[in-house]
Structure formats: C-alpha cells, structure tokens
C-alpha cells in the first residue's frame, strides 16, 4: 500500500510517504524545539498551534518529495496516542479528514508501537525480540512476538529516562532538550569520580526509577560550595549518563535473558544516546545477544515509523472509524494485531 503517515504527539510535526510499510519515499520532520526551548520544556498549547500551522504545507511537501499525487495514496496512518492530547488531535483530525476526502482507509497507530517497529524500515528483525522503548515519556520493556503482540515486562515507576535527561540538563543550565547535550558532554568519559545511585538495580524485576537519580544530582549540586565550572558540569553530566546507561543496560540484558530472547531492539529518542548504544552493544555481545538500534533519524519522533504497523493493519482490513478519538494515555499491551 502507498501510505501517508502523520505524527504529532509532542513537539515534532512529521509527515511521511511510505510504500508497503518498508520503502520510505519521504519522511519530513518540522521540529518545534526553538519554540519551546525558552520555556525549558514543551508547552502543550503552543505545540498544538504550531502543528496546526505546519501540517498542511508539510503534507504537500512530503507528497512532492515522494513524487506522489494525493489520488495515488491508498491509506492514511496517524498517531492516536499516547501524547499531548491537543497535539495528537491535530494530526489525527487531519488524517481522518484527508482519508475521508480521498475515500481511502485510515488507521490510528500507537506511538510506541511506531517506535518499536521503526527498525523494520532499515532491516527485517525477526520476532520474537525484546523491545526497550526509551523516550521522553516511556522507559518500558516489552516482549514482542509479532506486530500487535506486546507483553509488558517492566517500566519506569516514575520519570522516563528521557525526561530525567531533560530535567538534569535543566538543573545544570544546559538547555532543552537535554539528552543530546548531556550525551555530548559525557563523551569525554570524565566523571570526576562522581557516582550517582542506581535505583532498583538490585530489585529482582524489570522496573526502573529515574526520579531518585535526578534528586541525587540536585542534592549533589546543592551540596557544592561554589557554582560548578564548565568542566565540573560536564563531569556531573557524564556521571549521570553513566548511571542511567548502567541501569538501562543491565536490566535490558537481564530481561532478554529471562525471556530467552536473543535480539534486543532499542527504540525512542534516548536510543540515540551514544553511551547507551556503545555499552549495550558491547555487553549484549558478551552474553551472545544482539542489540539493535535504528539509525538516529528513526529513533526520534518521525512519521515513517508509523507506516510499518499502519500498513500491516490496513492490509489486513483493519481500519479506524471517523469517530476515533485521540488518547493521551494508552497502554501498548492493549493494542491487538
Ligand atoms: O522519542 P522522542 O523523540 O519523543 C518522545 O516520544 O518522547 O524522545 C525524546 C527524548 C527527549 O527526552 C530527549 O532528551 C531524549 O529523547 N534524547 C536523548 C538523546 N537524544 C534525544 N537522550 C539521551 N541521549 C541522546 N543522545
Ligand atoms: Zn516518541
């Protein structure tokens, strides 16, 4: 099928044209980072308004780049949730209207399902596998037995990993979004001997907690007599990233082994993190497991990732009605293929 895909769950508007859930003809992203940076985080109302401004021209551009006319499209896929409700409504309402006007089917897709299946646009990863969805809103481990077959193994009990990166960066006065900035500072590998706690690491389950780690950074900063200089800030960033990567890596590997899974797919914005990519790849290999990361462009929010599940469901005759509503929270386990 030739699909138009739309993503608008947070602060990126993205439109893609994808053939057969595999061949990406265009995948445009209009980022709102500059709009929200001054506030140190995403302002939902501003996000919705910006999605509304850019979605029409972005669809036109994505079609032009793909060399596709609207009449050639055979279906539309859009993020239904989870995410910011106003932001989601822009993409989903557009998708419904566009599909209705063209007389083609539409399907609402789970944002995390999109992230987890994004890798299939680059290489076919055989099921089953362990999926680690690590983003601004999620730190969830799933057993994936096929498209639409997800079992939750563990999740964060408080903040998501990306959220913790962003909040710690804010404490350090580093700007937004914090993940990529901390990643860059941590590349020096110099943590100055600072060690932050590894919450829940000893617990015999696959849950995470990043809130305590964030508080540990805050307490450390409050305990300093002077404002830290740039080198000291970089050391704190490095120590924080090391702690996050340590917890993520060990629990991911433990979960994969407990489930007897030899493939690990890491998805979501935090999967861009160079420390996580290097450490998990190395430690997984030592245990005879394969850690698989999409290229960074497909880890962050993008519309092409929705087309894998979108194409699969639409090709099997599944479709959403025009009464489909966006949902801000939606457990992935409730998605059924
Ligand atoms: O998947 P995503 O683009 O949006 C959500 O669905 O949340 O993830 C965004 C999150 C942000 O918290 C951002 O700081 C984080 O991913 N992120 C990173 C890196 N790049 C993006 N975190 C750590 N290291 C990175 N290189
Ligand atoms: Zn995302």
Short mmCIF file of C-alpha atoms in Angstrom, two decimals, residues 7 34 41 46 50 56-57 69 75 89 149 151 157 201 204 219 221 223 234 252 260 265 297 309 323:
data_model
loop_
_atom_site.label_atom_id
_atom_site.label_comp_id
_atom_site.label_asym_id
_atom_site.label_seq_id
_atom_site.Cartn_x
_atom_site.Cartn_y
_atom_site.Cartn_z
CA UNK A 7 2.95 12.11 13.66
CA UNK A 34 13.20 26.51 19.22
CA UNK A 41 10.17 22.17 28.09
CA UNK A 46 1.93 26.21 21.77
CA UNK A 50 2.34 25.06 15.72
CA UNK A 56 -0.83 21.39 5.59
CA UNK A 57 2.35 22.64 3.91
CA UNK A 69 -0.13 12.75 -6.01
CA UNK A 75 -4.37 4.80 3.09
CA UNK A 89 -5.81 15.83 17.79
CA UNK A 149 1.63 -8.77 20.17
CA UNK A 151 3.76 -8.08 26.65
CA UNK A 157 7.75 3.67 38.21
CA UNK A 201 19.13 -2.21 40.13
CA UNK A 204 14.56 -8.71 41.05
CA UNK A 219 21.38 17.17 46.14
CA UNK A 221 24.59 20.42 43.22
CA UNK A 223 25.98 20.45 48.38
CA UNK A 234 30.48 18.10 32.21
CA UNK A 252 17.54 -4.81 29.48
CA UNK A 260 15.10 -16.35 26.34
CA UNK A 265 15.61 -3.64 19.79
CA UNK A 297 16.75 9.71 12.44
CA UNK A 309 2.13 -1.09 11.79
CA UNK A 323 -15.22 8.67 15.32
#
